[in-house]
């Protein structure tokens, strides 16, 4: 490389290494700063007062956020949100606020190199316990995590709903479905469908009362642990939305076997998961590193999804991709039934 190429690569790698942009966005969301900026804008002092933050430090944060393109500060000192900044508001339909305000998972990266070298998860080494066990013991963390997951489900799975609705499911078990982000999409798309939402008892308690009231008897809430108990039997479909990527192969196969045992005669298992390319650059590889660091799971190629299905006595009958490739629907049926 010549001197100019070396300089450019140094700059590019330094930007990749820099943790500050992510922490700036986190602080904005954790302090609810975007929610406090009205359409006409506001001054720094008023914003600091509303956020109950040190004025000088908040001003520095906001000016750094301007560099990231989420706010603009004019010559008079008035702060306004950009189009990107609007996505950080809690009332935006495509909000990133719950995801960016979440702190617990970010604290688990300190031991990542050791996790790569010796196994286990970086999160467990840094935080002293597995993610799902820790947040289950902390009501505030549990609520924040599932608020994020609910918003994520609504955004991520909406493009797949027309495809799922066409499959004509009579009843669905939403396995480890959190507080019902996927469940609500499915019920809203088909007024004849019944969905059983299954998750641990402390999660089921967080299902919004508005959701319960909206769908009445078509929604059944079922406390249960997919890793430790049998699933409710005899339903037409068992849906797992971004569930198996949280787990290593052994646990993932165990869950698929439980789903297989519970299926009715013409039943199907539907995985809503990322499918990595077999080779070459893929942004999904970054998500795979998140799984390695935080939960011990992984994102998988189609070949690896096929291997998991086979280990549970299943085959992949269909794969439906979204336009952006962010998530796919993989339909699994018992081997010999396709």
mmCIF file of C-alpha atoms in Angstrom:
data_model
loop_
_atom_site.group_PDB
_atom_site.id
_atom_site.type_symbol
_atom_site.label_atom_id
_atom_site.label_comp_id
_atom_site.label_asym_id
_atom_site.label_seq_id
_atom_site.Cartn_x
_atom_site.Cartn_y
_atom_site.Cartn_z
ATOM 1 C CA UNK A 1 0.000 0.000 0.000
ATOM 2 C CA UNK A 2 1.126 3.546 -0.637
ATOM 3 C CA UNK A 3 1.100 6.219 2.060
ATOM 4 C CA UNK A 4 -2.396 7.467 1.167
ATOM 5 C CA UNK A 5 -3.861 3.948 1.334
ATOM 6 C CA UNK A 6 -2.214 3.326 4.709
ATOM 7 C CA UNK A 7 -3.641 6.582 6.048
ATOM 8 C CA UNK A 8 -7.142 5.733 4.809
ATOM 9 C CA UNK A 9 -7.054 2.227 6.268
ATOM 10 C CA UNK A 10 -5.843 3.586 9.612
ATOM 11 C CA UNK A 11 -8.768 6.023 9.633
ATOM 12 C CA UNK A 12 -11.291 3.337 8.655
ATOM 13 C CA UNK A 13 -10.122 0.849 11.287
ATOM 14 C CA UNK A 14 -10.015 3.520 13.997
ATOM 15 C CA UNK A 15 -13.640 4.378 13.229
ATOM 16 C CA UNK A 16 -14.618 0.719 13.488
ATOM 17 C CA UNK A 17 -12.836 0.435 16.835
ATOM 18 C CA UNK A 18 -14.408 3.588 18.330
ATOM 19 C CA UNK A 19 -17.008 2.799 20.999
ATOM 20 C CA UNK A 20 -18.037 6.444 21.474
ATOM 21 C CA UNK A 21 -20.776 6.679 18.779
ATOM 22 C CA UNK A 22 -22.747 3.824 20.287
ATOM 23 C CA UNK A 23 -22.363 5.228 23.794
ATOM 24 C CA UNK A 24 -23.504 8.688 22.625
ATOM 25 C CA UNK A 25 -26.704 7.220 21.165
ATOM 26 C CA UNK A 26 -27.213 5.145 24.300
ATOM 27 C CA UNK A 27 -26.891 8.176 26.585
ATOM 28 C CA UNK A 28 -29.335 10.198 24.465
ATOM 29 C CA UNK A 29 -31.917 7.414 24.707
ATOM 30 C CA UNK A 30 -31.312 6.500 28.343
ATOM 31 C CA UNK A 31 -31.813 10.174 29.301
ATOM 32 C CA UNK A 32 -34.848 10.442 26.958
ATOM 33 C CA UNK A 33 -33.272 13.496 25.308
ATOM 34 C CA UNK A 34 -35.006 13.029 21.907
ATOM 35 C CA UNK A 35 -38.405 12.912 23.641
ATOM 36 C CA UNK A 36 -37.635 16.270 25.240
ATOM 37 C CA UNK A 37 -36.923 18.098 21.965
ATOM 38 C CA UNK A 38 -40.151 19.562 20.495
ATOM 39 C CA UNK A 39 -40.597 20.062 16.735
ATOM 40 C CA UNK A 40 -39.759 23.747 17.016
ATOM 41 C CA UNK A 41 -36.547 22.925 18.895
ATOM 42 C CA UNK A 42 -35.306 23.939 22.313
ATOM 43 C CA UNK A 43 -32.343 25.596 23.971
ATOM 44 C CA UNK A 44 -29.494 23.773 25.670
ATOM 45 C CA UNK A 45 -30.306 25.030 29.173
ATOM 46 C CA UNK A 46 -33.971 24.133 28.900
ATOM 47 C CA UNK A 47 -33.066 20.709 27.527
ATOM 48 C CA UNK A 48 -30.622 20.059 30.374
ATOM 49 C CA UNK A 49 -33.248 21.077 32.925
ATOM 50 C CA UNK A 50 -35.874 18.798 31.381
ATOM 51 C CA UNK A 51 -33.399 15.902 31.302
ATOM 52 C CA UNK A 52 -32.262 16.641 34.868
ATOM 53 C CA UNK A 53 -28.674 16.592 33.614
ATOM 54 C CA UNK A 54 -25.568 18.684 34.148
ATOM 55 C CA UNK A 55 -25.866 21.561 31.597
ATOM 56 C CA UNK A 56 -22.245 21.562 30.483
ATOM 57 C CA UNK A 57 -22.040 17.803 30.082
ATOM 58 C CA UNK A 58 -25.377 17.544 28.307
ATOM 59 C CA UNK A 59 -24.288 20.305 25.941
ATOM 60 C CA UNK A 60 -21.150 18.342 25.093
ATOM 61 C CA UNK A 61 -23.244 15.208 24.510
ATOM 62 C CA UNK A 62 -25.626 17.069 22.196
ATOM 63 C CA UNK A 63 -22.778 18.599 20.200
ATOM 64 C CA UNK A 64 -21.237 15.150 19.789
ATOM 65 C CA UNK A 65 -24.650 13.854 18.694
ATOM 66 C CA UNK A 66 -24.714 16.599 16.043
ATOM 67 C CA UNK A 67 -21.544 15.080 14.614
ATOM 68 C CA UNK A 68 -23.435 11.769 14.323
ATOM 69 C CA UNK A 69 -26.253 13.481 12.424
ATOM 70 C CA UNK A 70 -29.108 12.937 14.895
ATOM 71 C CA UNK A 71 -29.489 16.574 16.005
ATOM 72 C CA UNK A 72 -28.783 19.986 14.518
ATOM 73 C CA UNK A 73 -27.804 23.047 16.561
ATOM 74 C CA UNK A 74 -28.275 26.423 14.871
ATOM 75 C CA UNK A 75 -26.363 29.651 15.461
ATOM 76 C CA UNK A 76 -28.747 30.672 18.243
ATOM 77 C CA UNK A 77 -28.145 27.408 20.103
ATOM 78 C CA UNK A 78 -31.546 25.896 19.293
ATOM 79 C CA UNK A 79 -31.460 22.090 19.177
ATOM 80 C CA UNK A 80 -33.643 20.196 16.698
ATOM 81 C CA UNK A 81 -33.868 16.520 15.789
ATOM 82 C CA UNK A 82 -32.910 15.317 12.335
ATOM 83 C CA UNK A 83 -34.812 12.561 10.532
ATOM 84 C CA UNK A 84 -32.436 10.055 12.131
ATOM 85 C CA UNK A 85 -32.940 11.634 15.529
ATOM 86 C CA UNK A 86 -36.699 11.176 15.219
ATOM 87 C CA UNK A 87 -36.096 7.409 15.294
ATOM 88 C CA UNK A 88 -34.747 7.811 18.823
ATOM 89 C CA UNK A 89 -38.078 9.125 20.134
ATOM 90 C CA UNK A 90 -40.192 6.644 22.069
ATOM 91 C CA UNK A 91 -43.353 7.640 20.167
ATOM 92 C CA UNK A 92 -41.970 7.005 16.661
ATOM 93 C CA UNK A 93 -43.545 3.898 15.026
ATOM 94 C CA UNK A 94 -40.076 2.663 14.001
ATOM 95 C CA UNK A 95 -38.405 3.693 17.231
ATOM 96 C CA UNK A 96 -34.944 2.468 18.184
ATOM 97 C CA UNK A 97 -35.283 3.894 21.693
ATOM 98 C CA UNK A 98 -35.792 0.626 23.642
ATOM 99 C CA UNK A 99 -32.864 -1.019 21.868
ATOM 100 C CA UNK A 100 -30.471 1.898 22.285
ATOM 101 C CA UNK A 101 -31.480 2.647 25.886
ATOM 102 C CA UNK A 102 -30.773 -0.950 26.941
ATOM 103 C CA UNK A 103 -27.553 -1.057 28.969
ATOM 104 C CA UNK A 104 -27.238 -4.553 30.374
ATOM 105 C CA UNK A 105 -26.063 -6.298 27.207
ATOM 106 C CA UNK A 106 -23.482 -3.625 26.393
ATOM 107 C CA UNK A 107 -21.790 -4.181 29.732
ATOM 108 C CA UNK A 108 -21.060 -7.783 28.807
ATOM 109 C CA UNK A 109 -18.390 -7.211 26.155
ATOM 110 C CA UNK A 110 -15.338 -6.739 28.370
ATOM 111 C CA UNK A 111 -14.203 -10.372 28.257
ATOM 112 C CA UNK A 112 -14.994 -10.996 24.600
ATOM 113 C CA UNK A 113 -11.468 -11.972 23.483
ATOM 114 C CA UNK A 114 -11.292 -14.503 26.322
ATOM 115 C CA UNK A 115 -14.684 -15.895 25.303
ATOM 116 C CA UNK A 116 -13.398 -16.424 21.745
ATOM 117 C CA UNK A 117 -10.266 -18.150 22.992
ATOM 118 C CA UNK A 118 -11.726 -20.310 25.756
ATOM 119 C CA UNK A 119 -15.471 -20.603 25.240
ATOM 120 C CA UNK A 120 -18.413 -19.518 27.351
ATOM 121 C CA UNK A 121 -19.929 -16.074 26.885
ATOM 122 C CA UNK A 122 -18.357 -12.690 27.390
ATOM 123 C CA UNK A 123 -21.543 -11.567 29.144
ATOM 124 C CA UNK A 124 -21.360 -14.315 31.757
ATOM 125 C CA UNK A 125 -17.693 -13.653 32.458
ATOM 126 C CA UNK A 126 -18.279 -9.927 32.838
ATOM 127 C CA UNK A 127 -21.636 -9.967 34.656
ATOM 128 C CA UNK A 128 -21.401 -13.100 36.765
ATOM 129 C CA UNK A 129 -24.408 -14.904 35.294
ATOM 130 C CA UNK A 130 -26.226 -15.815 32.080
ATOM 131 C CA UNK A 131 -28.257 -13.046 30.439
ATOM 132 C CA UNK A 132 -31.723 -14.557 30.733
ATOM 133 C CA UNK A 133 -31.191 -15.726 34.305
ATOM 134 C CA UNK A 134 -29.892 -12.315 35.394
ATOM 135 C CA UNK A 135 -32.656 -10.235 33.865
ATOM 136 C CA UNK A 136 -35.315 -12.612 35.232
ATOM 137 C CA UNK A 137 -34.149 -11.690 38.734
ATOM 138 C CA UNK A 138 -34.201 -7.942 38.054
ATOM 139 C CA UNK A 139 -37.700 -6.561 37.335
ATOM 140 C CA UNK A 140 -36.390 -3.310 35.804
ATOM 141 C CA UNK A 141 -34.015 -5.131 33.440
ATOM 142 C CA UNK A 142 -36.708 -7.674 32.542
ATOM 143 C CA UNK A 143 -39.199 -4.933 31.696
ATOM 144 C CA UNK A 144 -36.647 -2.951 29.637
ATOM 145 C CA UNK A 145 -35.455 -6.018 27.734
ATOM 146 C CA UNK A 146 -38.951 -7.143 26.764
ATOM 147 C CA UNK A 147 -40.006 -3.611 25.826
ATOM 148 C CA UNK A 148 -37.119 -3.657 23.372
ATOM 149 C CA UNK A 149 -37.998 -7.151 22.112
ATOM 150 C CA UNK A 150 -41.643 -6.207 21.595
ATOM 151 C CA UNK A 151 -40.758 -3.206 19.446
ATOM 152 C CA UNK A 152 -38.168 -5.264 17.582
ATOM 153 C CA UNK A 153 -40.717 -8.002 16.834
ATOM 154 C CA UNK A 154 -43.240 -5.533 15.417
ATOM 155 C CA UNK A 155 -40.618 -4.046 13.102
ATOM 156 C CA UNK A 156 -38.771 -7.213 12.134
ATOM 157 C CA UNK A 157 -41.625 -9.647 11.499
ATOM 158 C CA UNK A 158 -44.225 -7.371 9.874
ATOM 159 C CA UNK A 159 -42.886 -8.067 6.332
ATOM 160 C CA UNK A 160 -43.362 -11.814 6.910
ATOM 161 C CA UNK A 161 -46.965 -11.617 8.125
ATOM 162 C CA UNK A 162 -48.609 -11.800 4.651
ATOM 163 C CA UNK A 163 -46.651 -14.966 3.903
ATOM 164 C CA UNK A 164 -47.532 -16.507 7.279
ATOM 165 C CA UNK A 165 -51.209 -15.576 6.912
ATOM 166 C CA UNK A 166 -51.383 -17.415 3.578
ATOM 167 C CA UNK A 167 -50.279 -20.670 5.183
ATOM 168 C CA UNK A 168 -53.705 -21.051 6.770
ATOM 169 C CA UNK A 169 -52.706 -21.875 10.326
ATOM 170 C CA UNK A 170 -55.632 -22.767 12.586
ATOM 171 C CA UNK A 171 -53.817 -22.391 15.882
ATOM 172 C CA UNK A 172 -50.296 -21.280 16.704
ATOM 173 C CA UNK A 173 -48.088 -21.591 19.754
ATOM 174 C CA UNK A 174 -45.722 -18.615 19.943
ATOM 175 C CA UNK A 175 -42.843 -20.347 21.731
ATOM 176 C CA UNK A 176 -40.787 -18.079 23.993
ATOM 177 C CA UNK A 177 -42.768 -15.227 22.461
ATOM 178 C CA UNK A 178 -41.978 -12.642 25.116
ATOM 179 C CA UNK A 179 -44.788 -10.168 25.682
ATOM 180 C CA UNK A 180 -46.447 -10.937 22.361
ATOM 181 C CA UNK A 181 -44.956 -8.792 19.608
ATOM 182 C CA UNK A 182 -45.225 -11.614 17.053
ATOM 183 C CA UNK A 183 -48.452 -12.924 18.572
ATOM 184 C CA UNK A 184 -50.161 -9.585 18.097
ATOM 185 C CA UNK A 185 -49.103 -9.387 14.426
ATOM 186 C CA UNK A 186 -50.474 -12.877 13.751
ATOM 187 C CA UNK A 187 -53.787 -12.293 15.524
ATOM 188 C CA UNK A 188 -54.323 -8.936 13.820
ATOM 189 C CA UNK A 189 -53.746 -10.500 10.386
ATOM 190 C CA UNK A 190 -56.293 -13.341 10.763
ATOM 191 C CA UNK A 191 -59.455 -12.942 12.837
ATOM 192 C CA UNK A 192 -60.018 -16.716 12.885
ATOM 193 C CA UNK A 193 -56.599 -17.589 14.293
ATOM 194 C CA UNK A 194 -55.995 -18.613 17.901
ATOM 195 C CA UNK A 195 -52.541 -18.120 19.420
ATOM 196 C CA UNK A 196 -51.090 -19.520 22.627
ATOM 197 C CA UNK A 197 -48.304 -17.267 23.878
ATOM 198 C CA UNK A 198 -45.793 -19.268 25.892
ATOM 199 C CA UNK A 199 -42.962 -17.843 27.973
ATOM 200 C CA UNK A 200 -41.654 -17.906 31.505
ATOM 201 C CA UNK A 201 -44.180 -16.787 34.162
ATOM 202 C CA UNK A 202 -42.413 -13.512 34.958
ATOM 203 C CA UNK A 203 -42.517 -12.596 31.246
ATOM 204 C CA UNK A 204 -46.165 -13.537 30.746
ATOM 205 C CA UNK A 205 -47.035 -11.158 33.583
ATOM 206 C CA UNK A 206 -45.709 -8.286 31.438
ATOM 207 C CA UNK A 207 -48.116 -8.889 28.512
ATOM 208 C CA UNK A 208 -49.975 -5.567 28.105
ATOM 209 C CA UNK A 209 -53.559 -5.531 29.335
ATOM 210 C CA UNK A 210 -54.570 -3.818 26.096
ATOM 211 C CA UNK A 211 -53.348 -6.848 24.137
ATOM 212 C CA UNK A 212 -55.263 -9.241 26.370
ATOM 213 C CA UNK A 213 -58.440 -7.195 25.998
ATOM 214 C CA UNK A 214 -58.081 -6.699 22.242
ATOM 215 C CA UNK A 215 -57.978 -10.369 21.316
ATOM 216 C CA UNK A 216 -60.039 -11.958 24.068
ATOM 217 C CA UNK A 217 -60.374 -15.734 23.889
ATOM 218 C CA UNK A 218 -58.288 -15.941 20.693
ATOM 219 C CA UNK A 219 -55.233 -15.268 22.869
ATOM 220 C CA UNK A 220 -54.192 -17.798 25.501
ATOM 221 C CA UNK A 221 -51.363 -16.939 27.868
ATOM 222 C CA UNK A 222 -49.382 -19.977 28.926
ATOM 223 C CA UNK A 223 -46.541 -19.766 31.465
ATOM 224 C CA UNK A 224 -43.847 -22.317 30.666
ATOM 225 C CA UNK A 225 -40.181 -22.914 29.966
ATOM 226 C CA UNK A 226 -39.405 -24.318 26.514
ATOM 227 C CA UNK A 227 -36.096 -25.750 27.789
ATOM 228 C CA UNK A 228 -37.518 -27.624 30.761
ATOM 229 C CA UNK A 229 -41.097 -28.660 30.059
ATOM 230 C CA UNK A 230 -43.238 -30.119 27.300
ATOM 231 C CA UNK A 231 -45.069 -27.709 25.025
ATOM 232 C CA UNK A 232 -48.877 -27.594 24.732
ATOM 233 C CA UNK A 233 -49.745 -30.313 22.231
ATOM 234 C CA UNK A 234 -51.939 -30.595 19.161
ATOM 235 C CA UNK A 235 -51.576 -27.168 17.588
ATOM 236 C CA UNK A 236 -51.210 -26.563 13.877
ATOM 237 C CA UNK A 237 -48.047 -24.457 14.066
ATOM 238 C CA UNK A 238 -45.269 -23.703 16.517
ATOM 239 C CA UNK A 239 -43.595 -20.359 15.839
ATOM 240 C CA UNK A 240 -40.205 -19.343 17.212
ATOM 241 C CA UNK A 241 -39.291 -15.740 16.476
ATOM 242 C CA UNK A 242 -35.546 -15.116 16.888
ATOM 243 C CA UNK A 243 -35.415 -17.771 19.595
ATOM 244 C CA UNK A 244 -33.003 -20.454 18.437
ATOM 245 C CA UNK A 245 -30.239 -17.997 17.557
ATOM 246 C CA UNK A 246 -29.930 -17.385 21.304
ATOM 247 C CA UNK A 247 -28.853 -20.975 21.900
ATOM 248 C CA UNK A 248 -26.083 -23.379 20.996
ATOM 249 C CA UNK A 249 -26.938 -26.370 18.801
ATOM 250 C CA UNK A 250 -27.642 -28.771 21.680
ATOM 251 C CA UNK A 251 -30.332 -26.578 23.244
ATOM 252 C CA UNK A 252 -31.738 -25.577 19.849
ATOM 253 C CA UNK A 253 -32.199 -29.222 18.840
ATOM 254 C CA UNK A 254 -33.834 -29.994 22.201
ATOM 255 C CA UNK A 255 -36.397 -27.231 21.614
ATOM 256 C CA UNK A 256 -37.099 -28.437 18.078
ATOM 257 C CA UNK A 257 -37.648 -31.966 19.373
ATOM 258 C CA UNK A 258 -40.182 -30.668 21.892
ATOM 259 C CA UNK A 259 -41.973 -28.817 19.108
ATOM 260 C CA UNK A 260 -41.892 -31.970 16.958
ATOM 261 C CA UNK A 261 -43.471 -34.067 19.718
ATOM 262 C CA UNK A 262 -46.230 -31.503 20.205
ATOM 263 C CA UNK A 263 -47.241 -31.134 16.524
ATOM 264 C CA UNK A 264 -50.645 -32.268 15.309
ATOM 265 C CA UNK A 265 -50.886 -34.539 12.248
ATOM 266 C CA UNK A 266 -50.305 -31.851 9.610
ATOM 267 C CA UNK A 267 -48.452 -29.445 11.854
ATOM 268 C CA UNK A 268 -45.527 -27.182 11.010
ATOM 269 C CA UNK A 269 -42.751 -25.431 12.877
ATOM 270 C CA UNK A 270 -41.952 -21.904 11.722
ATOM 271 C CA UNK A 271 -38.603 -20.334 12.543
ATOM 272 C CA UNK A 272 -38.241 -16.603 12.007
ATOM 273 C CA UNK A 273 -34.486 -16.295 11.897
ATOM 274 C CA UNK A 274 -31.582 -14.800 10.024
ATOM 275 C CA UNK A 275 -30.044 -17.027 7.325
ATOM 276 C CA UNK A 276 -26.367 -16.239 6.798
ATOM 277 C CA UNK A 277 -24.709 -16.484 3.409
ATOM 278 C CA UNK A 278 -22.515 -19.552 3.047
ATOM 279 C CA UNK A 279 -19.471 -17.431 2.178
ATOM 280 C CA UNK A 280 -18.358 -13.859 1.642
ATOM 281 C CA UNK A 281 -19.123 -10.642 3.533
ATOM 282 C CA UNK A 282 -22.479 -10.577 5.308
ATOM 283 C CA UNK A 283 -23.651 -7.979 7.844
ATOM 284 C CA UNK A 284 -25.320 -10.865 9.650
ATOM 285 C CA UNK A 285 -21.857 -11.986 10.746
ATOM 286 C CA UNK A 286 -21.834 -9.045 13.147
ATOM 287 C CA UNK A 287 -25.076 -10.286 14.686
ATOM 288 C CA UNK A 288 -23.434 -13.703 14.997
ATOM 289 C CA UNK A 289 -20.682 -12.136 17.119
ATOM 290 C CA UNK A 290 -23.340 -10.570 19.349
ATOM 291 C CA UNK A 291 -24.780 -14.034 19.897
ATOM 292 C CA UNK A 292 -21.373 -15.497 20.703
ATOM 293 C CA UNK A 293 -20.623 -12.748 23.203
ATOM 294 C CA UNK A 294 -23.949 -12.362 24.962
ATOM 295 C CA UNK A 295 -25.985 -15.587 24.864
ATOM 296 C CA UNK A 296 -23.689 -18.332 23.572
ATOM 297 C CA UNK A 297 -25.911 -18.839 20.540
ATOM 298 C CA UNK A 298 -25.237 -18.155 16.880
ATOM 299 C CA UNK A 299 -26.663 -17.041 13.565
ATOM 300 C CA UNK A 300 -26.717 -19.893 11.044
ATOM 301 C CA UNK A 301 -26.401 -20.607 7.348
ATOM 302 C CA UNK A 302 -29.097 -22.601 5.571
ATOM 303 C CA UNK A 303 -26.834 -25.654 5.729
ATOM 304 C CA UNK A 304 -26.636 -25.330 9.514
ATOM 305 C CA UNK A 305 -30.395 -24.833 9.807
ATOM 306 C CA UNK A 306 -30.845 -28.000 7.743
ATOM 307 C CA UNK A 307 -28.524 -29.867 10.097
ATOM 308 C CA UNK A 308 -30.463 -28.702 13.173
ATOM 309 C CA UNK A 309 -33.751 -29.726 11.588
ATOM 310 C CA UNK A 310 -32.399 -33.186 10.686
ATOM 311 C CA UNK A 311 -31.147 -33.737 14.233
ATOM 312 C CA UNK A 312 -34.729 -33.202 15.451
ATOM 313 C CA UNK A 313 -36.291 -35.488 12.820
ATOM 314 C CA UNK A 314 -37.453 -32.572 10.695
ATOM 315 C CA UNK A 315 -36.821 -31.165 7.226
ATOM 316 C CA UNK A 316 -37.080 -27.610 5.906
ATOM 317 C CA UNK A 317 -40.120 -27.540 3.625
ATOM 318 C CA UNK A 318 -39.950 -23.881 2.579
ATOM 319 C CA UNK A 319 -37.871 -20.744 3.077
ATOM 320 C CA UNK A 320 -39.334 -17.272 2.581
ATOM 321 C CA UNK A 321 -36.961 -14.305 2.666
ATOM 322 C CA UNK A 322 -37.729 -10.652 3.264
ATOM 323 C CA UNK A 323 -36.591 -8.095 0.710
ATOM 324 C CA UNK A 324 -33.838 -6.758 2.971
ATOM 325 C CA UNK A 325 -32.655 -10.227 4.007
ATOM 326 C CA UNK A 326 -32.833 -9.284 7.668
ATOM 327 C CA UNK A 327 -34.979 -12.269 8.624
ATOM 328 C CA UNK A 328 -36.484 -15.303 6.905
ATOM 329 C CA UNK A 329 -39.326 -17.710 7.610
ATOM 330 C CA UNK A 330 -38.162 -21.330 7.610
ATOM 331 C CA UNK A 331 -41.012 -23.858 7.631
ATOM 332 C CA UNK A 332 -40.092 -27.230 9.136
ATOM 333 C CA UNK A 333 -42.154 -30.411 8.919
ATOM 334 C CA UNK A 334 -41.529 -33.991 10.120
ATOM 335 C CA UNK A 335 -39.133 -35.886 7.878
ATOM 336 C CA UNK A 336 -41.190 -37.814 5.351
ATOM 337 C CA UNK A 337 -44.188 -35.449 5.559
ATOM 338 C CA UNK A 338 -43.002 -32.875 3.008
#
